[in-house]
mmCIF file of C-alpha atoms in Angstrom:
data_model
loop_
_atom_site.group_PDB
_atom_site.id
_atom_site.type_symbol
_atom_site.label_atom_id
_atom_site.label_comp_id
_atom_site.label_asym_id
_atom_site.label_seq_id
_atom_site.Cartn_x
_atom_site.Cartn_y
_atom_site.Cartn_z
ATOM 1 C CA MET A 1 -16.617 73.147 -43.362
ATOM 2 C CA GLU A 2 -16.037 70.168 -40.756
ATOM 3 C CA GLU A 3 -17.971 70.531 -37.573
ATOM 4 C CA PHE A 4 -15.837 71.041 -34.043
ATOM 5 C CA SER A 5 -16.662 67.791 -31.753
ATOM 6 C CA ASN A 6 -14.332 68.833 -28.899
ATOM 7 C CA ARG A 7 -12.712 65.248 -29.172
ATOM 8 C CA ILE A 8 -9.346 63.980 -29.597
ATOM 9 C CA ASN A 9 -8.484 62.768 -33.105
ATOM 10 C CA LEU A 10 -5.117 61.234 -33.335
ATOM 11 C CA ARG A 11 -5.212 60.978 -37.122
ATOM 12 C CA SER A 12 -5.658 64.752 -37.502
ATOM 13 C CA ALA A 13 -2.962 66.252 -39.467
ATOM 14 C CA GLY A 14 -3.020 69.171 -37.185
ATOM 15 C CA CYS A 15 -4.030 69.635 -33.670
ATOM 16 C CA ALA A 16 -5.691 66.645 -32.448
ATOM 17 C CA LYS A 17 -8.321 68.791 -30.671
ATOM 18 C CA CYS A 18 -9.146 71.823 -32.667
ATOM 19 C CA HIS A 19 -7.142 70.656 -36.098
ATOM 20 C CA ASP A 20 -5.470 74.202 -35.866
ATOM 21 C CA PRO A 21 -2.575 73.333 -38.300
ATOM 22 C CA LYS A 22 -0.042 75.148 -35.796
ATOM 23 C CA TYR A 23 0.627 72.259 -33.253
ATOM 24 C CA GLU A 24 3.504 72.019 -30.937
ATOM 25 C CA ARG A 25 6.067 69.756 -32.475
ATOM 26 C CA GLY A 26 8.190 67.590 -30.174
ATOM 27 C CA TYR A 27 5.114 65.706 -28.110
ATOM 28 C CA LYS A 28 3.790 62.124 -28.880
ATOM 29 C CA VAL A 29 0.076 63.782 -29.380
ATOM 30 C CA ARG A 30 -0.288 66.462 -31.851
ATOM 31 C CA LEU A 31 -1.829 69.669 -29.581
ATOM 32 C CA CYS A 32 -1.662 73.354 -30.116
ATOM 33 C CA LYS A 33 -0.320 75.485 -27.329
ATOM 34 C CA ASP A 34 -3.787 76.533 -26.118
ATOM 35 C CA CYS A 35 -5.410 73.126 -26.383
ATOM 36 C CA ARG A 36 -2.420 71.738 -24.601
ATOM 37 C CA ARG A 37 -2.897 74.173 -22.051
ATOM 38 C CA GLU A 38 -6.305 73.452 -21.449
ATOM 39 C CA LEU A 39 -5.996 69.634 -21.285
ATOM 40 C CA SER A 40 -3.504 69.885 -18.747
ATOM 41 C CA ARG A 41 -6.060 71.509 -16.588
ATOM 42 C CA TYR A 42 -8.553 69.041 -17.434
ATOM 43 C CA PRO A 43 -10.921 68.166 -14.131
ATOM 44 C CA LEU A 44 -10.889 64.739 -12.923
ATOM 45 C CA LYS A 45 -13.740 62.931 -11.582
ATOM 46 C CA ARG A 46 -14.053 62.300 -7.859
ATOM 47 C CA GLU A 47 -14.441 58.527 -8.346
ATOM 48 C CA VAL A 48 -10.903 58.891 -10.033
ATOM 49 C CA ILE A 49 -9.310 61.008 -7.286
ATOM 50 C CA TRP A 50 -10.575 58.921 -4.433
ATOM 51 C CA GLY A 51 -9.585 55.828 -6.345
ATOM 52 C CA ALA A 52 -5.714 56.894 -6.694
ATOM 53 C CA LEU A 53 -5.678 57.853 -2.984
ATOM 54 C CA GLY A 54 -6.903 54.479 -2.237
ATOM 55 C CA VAL A 55 -4.373 53.065 -4.192
ATOM 56 C CA SER A 56 -1.410 55.307 -2.316
ATOM 57 C CA VAL A 57 -2.745 54.189 0.928
ATOM 58 C CA ILE A 58 -2.934 50.485 -0.185
ATOM 59 C CA LEU A 59 1.270 50.935 -1.384
ATOM 60 C CA LEU A 60 1.660 52.990 1.831
ATOM 61 C CA LEU A 61 0.493 49.953 4.009
ATOM 62 C CA ALA A 62 2.068 47.717 1.730
ATOM 63 C CA LEU A 63 5.630 49.560 2.093
ATOM 64 C CA PHE A 64 5.237 49.337 6.061
ATOM 65 C CA ARG A 65 4.380 45.624 6.080
ATOM 66 C CA LEU A 66 7.020 44.705 3.300
ATOM 67 C CA PRO A 67 10.120 44.384 5.559
ATOM 68 C CA ALA A 68 8.332 41.967 7.887
ATOM 69 C CA TYR A 69 6.956 39.812 5.168
ATOM 70 C CA PHE A 70 10.440 39.970 3.609
ATOM 71 C CA ARG A 71 12.111 38.998 6.797
ATOM 72 C CA ALA A 72 9.685 36.194 7.548
ATOM 73 C CA GLY A 73 10.266 34.743 4.022
ATOM 74 C CA VAL A 74 13.957 34.791 4.291
ATOM 75 C CA ASP A 75 13.762 33.014 7.787
ATOM 76 C CA TYR A 76 11.266 30.576 6.245
ATOM 77 C CA MET A 77 13.827 29.855 3.561
ATOM 78 C CA LYS A 78 16.794 29.593 5.928
ATOM 79 C CA GLY A 79 14.462 27.050 7.803
ATOM 80 C CA VAL A 80 13.978 25.324 4.835
ATOM 81 C CA GLN A 81 17.779 24.665 4.033
ATOM 82 C CA LEU A 82 18.442 24.093 7.682
ATOM 83 C CA ALA A 83 15.949 21.152 7.383
ATOM 84 C CA LYS A 84 17.654 19.967 4.481
ATOM 85 C CA GLU A 85 21.105 19.774 6.110
ATOM 86 C CA HIS A 86 19.010 17.833 8.985
ATOM 87 C CA LYS A 87 19.571 20.565 11.585
ATOM 88 C CA TYR A 88 16.174 20.062 13.243
ATOM 89 C CA VAL A 89 16.845 22.096 16.589
ATOM 90 C CA SER A 90 17.428 25.392 14.592
ATOM 91 C CA SER A 91 14.830 24.743 11.876
ATOM 92 C CA GLU A 92 12.237 23.875 14.822
ATOM 93 C CA LYS A 93 13.382 27.617 16.373
ATOM 94 C CA ILE A 94 12.593 29.305 12.982
ATOM 95 C CA PHE A 95 9.464 27.305 11.726
ATOM 96 C CA THR A 96 8.047 28.020 15.251
ATOM 97 C CA ALA A 97 8.918 31.878 15.221
ATOM 98 C CA THR A 98 7.236 31.805 11.578
ATOM 99 C CA LEU A 99 3.944 30.390 12.832
ATOM 100 C CA GLN A 100 3.643 32.632 15.547
ATOM 101 C CA LYS A 101 3.811 35.770 12.922
ATOM 102 C CA PHE A 102 1.540 33.717 10.213
ATOM 103 C CA PRO A 103 -0.514 30.834 11.945
ATOM 104 C CA GLY A 104 -1.980 29.816 8.793
ATOM 105 C CA HIS A 105 1.167 28.878 7.068
ATOM 106 C CA THR A 106 0.772 25.346 6.395
ATOM 107 C CA SER A 107 4.066 24.724 4.753
ATOM 108 C CA SER A 108 5.946 26.163 8.106
ATOM 109 C CA LEU A 109 3.606 23.883 10.162
ATOM 110 C CA VAL A 110 4.702 20.429 8.237
ATOM 111 C CA HIS A 111 8.376 21.353 8.266
ATOM 112 C CA LEU A 112 7.809 22.096 12.147
ATOM 113 C CA ILE A 113 5.921 18.591 12.559
ATOM 114 C CA THR A 114 8.996 16.806 10.765
ATOM 115 C CA ALA A 115 11.376 18.776 13.097
ATOM 116 C CA ALA A 116 9.690 18.027 16.361
ATOM 117 C CA TYR A 117 9.678 14.292 15.295
ATOM 118 C CA PHE A 118 13.490 14.018 14.657
ATOM 119 C CA ASN A 119 14.011 16.117 17.708
ATOM 120 C CA ASP A 120 12.334 13.308 19.709
ATOM 121 C CA ASP A 121 9.695 15.591 20.782
ATOM 122 C CA LEU A 122 6.443 13.364 20.497
ATOM 123 C CA THR A 123 4.228 15.095 22.628
ATOM 124 C CA ARG A 124 4.796 18.228 20.505
ATOM 125 C CA THR A 125 4.377 16.273 17.078
ATOM 126 C CA ASP A 126 1.194 14.885 18.326
ATOM 127 C CA SER A 127 0.056 18.503 19.254
ATOM 128 C CA LEU A 128 0.927 19.724 15.706
ATOM 129 C CA PHE A 129 -0.721 17.018 13.846
ATOM 130 C CA SER A 130 -3.797 18.083 15.705
ATOM 131 C CA VAL A 131 -3.328 21.380 14.532
ATOM 132 C CA LEU A 132 -2.836 20.466 10.951
ATOM 133 C CA ARG A 133 -6.100 18.474 10.900
ATOM 134 C CA ALA A 134 -7.961 21.159 12.255
ATOM 135 C CA THR A 135 -6.782 23.612 9.421
ATOM 136 C CA THR A 136 -9.190 24.047 6.105
ATOM 137 C CA THR A 137 -6.214 24.242 3.958
ATOM 138 C CA THR A 138 -5.632 21.657 1.300
ATOM 139 C CA LEU A 139 -2.237 20.406 1.199
ATOM 140 C CA ASP A 140 -1.538 19.997 -2.461
ATOM 141 C CA ASP A 141 2.132 20.213 -2.491
ATOM 142 C CA GLU A 142 3.846 16.841 -3.592
ATOM 143 C CA GLU A 143 7.118 17.426 -1.537
ATOM 144 C CA LEU A 144 5.205 18.206 1.633
ATOM 145 C CA MET A 145 2.796 15.219 1.144
ATOM 146 C CA ASP A 146 6.074 13.269 1.221
ATOM 147 C CA GLU A 147 7.778 14.616 3.856
ATOM 148 C CA LEU A 148 4.445 14.587 5.966
ATOM 149 C CA SER A 149 3.779 10.804 4.843
ATOM 150 C CA LEU A 150 7.271 10.027 6.108
ATOM 151 C CA VAL A 151 6.670 11.141 9.717
ATOM 152 C CA THR A 152 3.250 9.719 9.670
ATOM 153 C CA ASP A 153 4.757 6.249 8.621
ATOM 154 C CA ASN A 154 6.880 6.120 11.469
ATOM 155 C CA SER A 155 4.763 7.495 13.839
ATOM 156 C CA ARG A 156 2.496 4.627 14.042
ATOM 157 C CA TYR A 157 5.688 2.445 15.297
ATOM 158 C CA TYR A 158 5.437 4.309 18.782
ATOM 159 C CA ASP A 159 2.347 2.656 20.034
ATOM 160 C CA ILE A 160 1.755 -0.819 20.502
ATOM 161 C CA GLN A 161 -1.133 -2.047 17.979
ATOM 162 C CA ASP A 162 -2.962 -4.630 20.399
ATOM 163 C CA ASP A 163 -5.497 -2.632 22.627
ATOM 164 C CA SER A 164 -5.817 -5.143 24.808
ATOM 165 C CA ILE A 165 -2.343 -4.773 26.143
ATOM 166 C CA ARG A 166 -2.604 -1.031 25.920
ATOM 167 C CA ASN A 167 -5.480 -1.282 28.127
ATOM 168 C CA GLN A 168 -3.774 -3.450 30.706
ATOM 169 C CA TRP A 169 -0.594 -0.844 30.701
ATOM 170 C CA ASP A 170 -1.675 0.449 34.146
ATOM 171 C CA ILE A 171 -1.567 -3.045 35.724
ATOM 172 C CA LEU A 172 1.104 -4.526 33.788
ATOM 173 C CA LYS A 173 3.933 -1.755 34.445
ATOM 174 C CA GLN A 174 3.257 -2.570 38.082
ATOM 175 C CA ASP A 175 4.632 -6.368 37.287
ATOM 176 C CA THR A 176 7.683 -6.300 35.102
ATOM 177 C CA THR A 177 7.795 -9.889 34.603
ATOM 178 C CA ALA A 178 3.998 -10.495 33.865
ATOM 179 C CA TYR A 179 4.516 -7.630 31.281
ATOM 180 C CA ARG A 180 7.555 -9.433 30.048
ATOM 181 C CA LYS A 181 5.527 -12.155 29.366
ATOM 182 C CA VAL A 182 2.814 -10.575 27.624
ATOM 183 C CA LEU A 183 5.148 -9.045 25.407
ATOM 184 C CA GLU A 184 7.009 -12.111 24.479
ATOM 185 C CA ASP A 185 3.842 -13.982 23.709
ATOM 186 C CA TYR A 186 2.513 -11.223 21.754
ATOM 187 C CA LEU A 187 5.357 -10.800 19.712
ATOM 188 C CA LEU A 188 5.567 -14.316 18.678
ATOM 189 C CA LYS A 189 2.308 -13.732 16.559
ATOM 190 C CA ALA A 190 3.053 -10.267 15.970
ATOM 191 C CA PRO A 191 6.865 -9.729 15.260
ATOM 192 C CA TYR A 192 5.905 -6.548 13.143
ATOM 193 C CA ASP A 193 4.758 -4.631 16.223
ATOM 194 C CA LEU A 194 8.043 -2.667 16.849
ATOM 195 C CA ALA A 195 6.596 -0.555 19.829
ATOM 196 C CA ALA A 196 6.110 -3.943 21.517
ATOM 197 C CA ALA A 197 9.545 -4.995 20.388
ATOM 198 C CA VAL A 198 11.368 -2.077 21.893
ATOM 199 C CA ASP A 199 9.340 -2.276 25.071
ATOM 200 C CA LEU A 200 10.630 -5.779 25.454
ATOM 201 C CA ALA A 201 14.061 -4.739 24.603
ATOM 202 C CA TYR A 202 14.131 -2.460 27.429
ATOM 203 C CA LEU A 203 12.989 -4.958 30.063
ATOM 204 C CA TYR A 204 15.905 -7.318 28.534
ATOM 205 C CA LEU A 205 18.421 -4.630 28.970
ATOM 206 C CA ASP A 206 17.281 -4.093 32.591
ATOM 207 C CA LEU A 207 18.037 -7.997 33.181
ATOM 208 C CA LYS A 208 21.523 -7.476 31.385
ATOM 209 C CA ASN A 209 20.061 -9.883 28.501
ATOM 210 C CA TYR A 210 22.031 -7.820 25.932
ATOM 211 C CA LYS A 211 21.580 -10.698 23.311
ATOM 212 C CA GLY A 212 17.766 -10.457 23.415
ATOM 213 C CA THR A 213 18.158 -6.671 23.341
ATOM 214 C CA ASP A 214 20.308 -6.242 20.187
ATOM 215 C CA SER A 215 18.198 -8.700 18.431
ATOM 216 C CA LEU A 216 15.058 -7.024 18.905
ATOM 217 C CA CYS A 217 16.524 -3.608 18.279
ATOM 218 C CA ARG A 218 18.473 -4.474 15.260
ATOM 219 C CA LYS A 219 15.546 -6.050 13.640
ATOM 220 C CA ALA A 220 13.336 -2.735 14.414
ATOM 221 C CA ILE A 221 15.944 -0.767 12.775
ATOM 222 C CA HIS A 222 16.094 -2.903 9.686
ATOM 223 C CA ASP A 223 12.419 -3.005 9.282
ATOM 224 C CA ALA A 224 11.877 1.096 10.219
ATOM 225 C CA PRO A 225 15.363 3.173 10.051
ATOM 226 C CA LEU A 226 13.732 6.105 11.041
ATOM 227 C CA PHE A 227 11.855 4.709 14.235
ATOM 228 C CA ARG A 228 14.463 6.067 16.650
ATOM 229 C CA PRO A 229 13.851 4.504 20.222
ATOM 230 C CA ALA A 230 15.378 1.242 18.681
ATOM 231 C CA TYR A 231 18.725 3.127 18.310
ATOM 232 C CA PHE A 232 18.565 4.455 21.974
ATOM 233 C CA GLU A 233 18.404 1.112 23.447
ATOM 234 C CA LEU A 234 20.753 -0.551 21.464
ATOM 235 C CA LEU A 235 23.157 2.313 21.956
ATOM 236 C CA SER A 236 22.673 1.323 25.936
ATOM 237 C CA SER A 237 23.233 -2.242 25.310
ATOM 238 C CA LEU A 238 26.573 -1.594 23.588
ATOM 239 C CA LYS A 239 27.932 0.873 26.066
ATOM 240 C CA ASP A 240 27.198 -1.589 28.703
ATOM 241 C CA GLN A 241 29.145 -4.350 26.794
ATOM 242 C CA LYS A 242 32.067 -2.015 26.122
ATOM 243 C CA LYS A 243 31.242 -2.371 22.397
ATOM 244 C CA TYR A 244 32.467 1.248 21.962
ATOM 245 C CA GLU A 245 33.413 0.743 18.076
ATOM 246 C CA GLU A 246 29.814 -0.214 17.295
ATOM 247 C CA GLY A 247 28.372 2.317 19.529
ATOM 248 C CA LEU A 248 30.498 4.836 17.441
ATOM 249 C CA THR A 249 29.163 3.741 14.424
ATOM 250 C CA LEU A 250 25.571 3.600 15.496
ATOM 251 C CA SER A 251 25.913 6.907 16.882
ATOM 252 C CA ASN A 252 26.774 8.287 13.622
ATOM 253 C CA GLU A 253 23.948 6.640 12.112
ATOM 254 C CA LEU A 254 21.260 8.375 14.354
ATOM 255 C CA LEU A 255 23.136 11.711 13.910
ATOM 256 C CA ALA A 256 23.020 11.370 10.243
ATOM 257 C CA GLN A 257 18.982 11.598 10.859
ATOM 258 C CA ASN A 258 19.445 14.829 12.775
ATOM 259 C CA THR A 259 22.803 16.317 13.317
ATOM 260 C CA GLU A 260 21.860 18.268 16.273
ATOM 261 C CA SER A 261 19.920 15.230 18.132
ATOM 262 C CA LEU A 262 20.870 15.743 22.057
ATOM 263 C CA SER A 263 20.821 11.695 22.495
ATOM 264 C CA ALA A 264 22.786 11.269 19.378
ATOM 265 C CA LEU A 265 25.553 13.641 20.390
ATOM 266 C CA LEU A 266 25.759 12.375 23.892
ATOM 267 C CA SER A 267 26.111 8.985 22.723
ATOM 268 C CA LEU A 268 28.579 10.095 20.473
ATOM 269 C CA ALA A 269 30.725 12.213 22.777
ATOM 270 C CA THR A 270 30.731 9.183 25.430
ATOM 271 C CA PHE A 271 31.950 6.784 22.728
ATOM 272 C CA GLN A 272 34.737 8.993 21.560
ATOM 273 C CA LEU A 273 35.711 9.629 25.099
ATOM 274 C CA LYS A 274 35.853 5.749 25.594
ATOM 275 C CA LEU A 275 37.834 5.264 22.814
ATOM 276 C CA LYS A 276 40.080 8.153 23.687
ATOM 277 C CA LYS A 277 39.371 10.292 20.930
ATOM 278 C CA ASP A 278 39.313 12.880 23.006
ATOM 279 C CA LYS A 279 39.679 16.013 20.530
ATOM 280 C CA GLU A 280 36.560 14.580 18.883
ATOM 281 C CA ALA A 281 34.687 14.099 22.132
ATOM 282 C CA LEU A 282 35.295 17.639 22.840
ATOM 283 C CA ALA A 283 34.085 19.273 19.493
ATOM 284 C CA THR A 284 31.144 17.098 19.985
ATOM 285 C CA ALA A 285 30.500 17.831 23.479
ATOM 286 C CA ARG A 286 30.609 21.725 22.552
ATOM 287 C CA GLN A 287 28.585 21.141 19.473
ATOM 288 C CA ALA A 288 25.725 19.681 22.187
ATOM 289 C CA PHE A 289 26.503 22.797 24.772
ATOM 290 C CA LYS A 290 26.155 25.490 22.146
ATOM 291 C CA LEU A 291 22.543 23.890 21.499
ATOM 292 C CA TRP A 292 21.484 22.649 25.154
ATOM 293 C CA PRO A 293 23.731 25.233 27.193
ATOM 294 C CA ASP A 294 21.394 24.292 30.427
ATOM 295 C CA THR A 295 20.992 20.553 29.940
ATOM 296 C CA PRO A 296 22.464 18.911 32.925
ATOM 297 C CA ASP A 297 23.781 15.859 30.712
ATOM 298 C CA VAL A 298 25.479 18.112 28.507
ATOM 299 C CA LEU A 299 27.309 20.141 31.135
ATOM 300 C CA ALA A 300 28.618 16.767 32.501
ATOM 301 C CA ILE A 301 30.048 15.382 29.456
ATOM 302 C CA LEU A 302 31.602 18.561 28.436
ATOM 303 C CA SER A 303 33.100 19.019 31.778
ATOM 304 C CA LEU A 304 34.337 15.278 31.193
ATOM 305 C CA ALA A 305 35.804 16.058 27.700
ATOM 306 C CA CYS A 306 37.618 19.427 28.916
ATOM 307 C CA HIS A 307 39.008 17.148 32.036
ATOM 308 C CA PHE A 308 40.603 14.762 29.259
ATOM 309 C CA ASN A 309 41.803 17.437 27.153
ATOM 310 C CA HIS A 310 43.591 19.194 30.257
ATOM 311 C CA GLN A 311 41.348 22.031 30.112
ATOM 312 C CA GLN A 312 40.961 21.954 33.660
ATOM 313 C CA GLU A 313 39.188 25.611 34.291
ATOM 314 C CA GLU A 314 36.790 24.853 32.120
ATOM 315 C CA SER A 315 36.076 21.481 33.309
ATOM 316 C CA ALA A 316 35.656 23.170 36.357
ATOM 317 C CA ARG A 317 33.129 25.999 35.570
ATOM 318 C CA MET A 318 30.976 23.342 33.928
ATOM 319 C CA LEU A 319 30.900 21.477 37.293
ATOM 320 C CA ALA A 320 30.193 24.259 39.142
ATOM 321 C CA LYS A 321 27.298 25.426 36.827
ATOM 322 C CA LEU A 322 25.959 21.887 36.861
ATOM 323 C CA LYS A 323 26.067 22.013 40.926
ATOM 324 C CA ASN A 324 24.181 25.310 40.982
ATOM 325 C CA MET A 325 21.269 23.702 38.750
ATOM 326 C CA THR A 326 18.284 22.629 40.943
ATOM 327 C CA SER A 327 17.909 19.798 38.138
ATOM 328 C CA ALA A 328 21.125 18.130 38.632
ATOM 329 C CA ASP A 329 21.312 14.477 39.855
ATOM 330 C CA ASN A 330 23.105 13.965 42.783
ATOM 331 C CA THR A 331 24.610 10.958 41.855
ATOM 332 C CA GLN A 332 25.484 12.176 38.420
ATOM 333 C CA LEU A 333 27.453 14.685 40.143
ATOM 334 C CA ALA A 334 29.240 12.229 42.426
ATOM 335 C CA ASP A 335 30.089 10.040 39.764
ATOM 336 C CA LEU A 336 31.561 13.247 37.517
ATOM 337 C CA GLN A 337 33.431 14.470 40.658
ATOM 338 C CA ASN A 338 35.164 11.325 41.054
ATOM 339 C CA PHE A 339 35.968 10.998 37.280
ATOM 340 C CA ILE A 340 37.296 14.162 36.759
ATOM 341 C CA THR A 341 39.693 13.921 40.088
ATOM 342 C CA ASP A 342 40.766 10.487 38.925
ATOM 343 C CA LYS A 343 39.235 8.795 42.063
ATOM 344 C CA THR A 344 37.283 6.372 39.728
ATOM 345 C CA PRO A 345 38.509 5.428 36.268
ATOM 346 C CA TYR A 346 36.534 6.477 33.517
ATOM 347 C CA ARG A 347 38.092 4.289 30.767
ATOM 348 C CA ASP A 348 38.367 0.477 30.798
#
């Protein structure tokens, strides 16, 4: 006679527990009615119960946190897409918000460094680099490494490489003529120093030496197309020389790097107005206003664009808003007032 072992035998021809040939049909495991009832009341160990409770708590916490994580993930991907479209003002806002919630998110930090650079916020760019250097996370994503290298490669052009010139800056800045001579002599030996070239271009522009300014800036743009200060000096020179078509082209080149760049939008709208492309200028000025609604230069160019598009009420509103700003420049206000009242001609 076979001894009953109280163990489940799946190979049994009858009940897998007691081997009774009268088992209940329709179940995967063959059991008689009594054994099935007994097993359904089988006591669970305390460790199993506490483990199940622990898993339940973790699942509940995850469910509560899931919307926040999901929202952050969606926002991050939106920021990545905006950055791909070179909309760096919008992407900077998103990556800033992401890092406030998740300070250790290295990818957001790298993207934020790029956005700050193309938004011409060098102070923040340097600060974010310091944060990145302080992190212990290893950056092993090839695309992020390439993105970071692009910024670091171009950031190095912002400082004059010769320590002796930098150390004399406090003294030299008091004597423009002496500083210009130092830069001219230095660039004969170091024509590759683009920061020195742009500094000298600025001094030449002040002297209306447009040939010197243009030459230095064009070389800097050729050598380092993403070194943005060279564009700004060249745009100012082209405006002074009334080379508006060239200025329009260069503004678009600068805007291609960052479609939300304040400086590029202001330059583009200015050249469009000078060329009597009034509808285009109004669209550009409104784009700038949407991004920078409390910036005096934006209010001024939008007021002017509205004026030339015969939208005088909106032009007056922008002027009134500008007058109420404590940061408004009195000279800028006076010039704008004269332009929109046609006391002073804006166009040549």
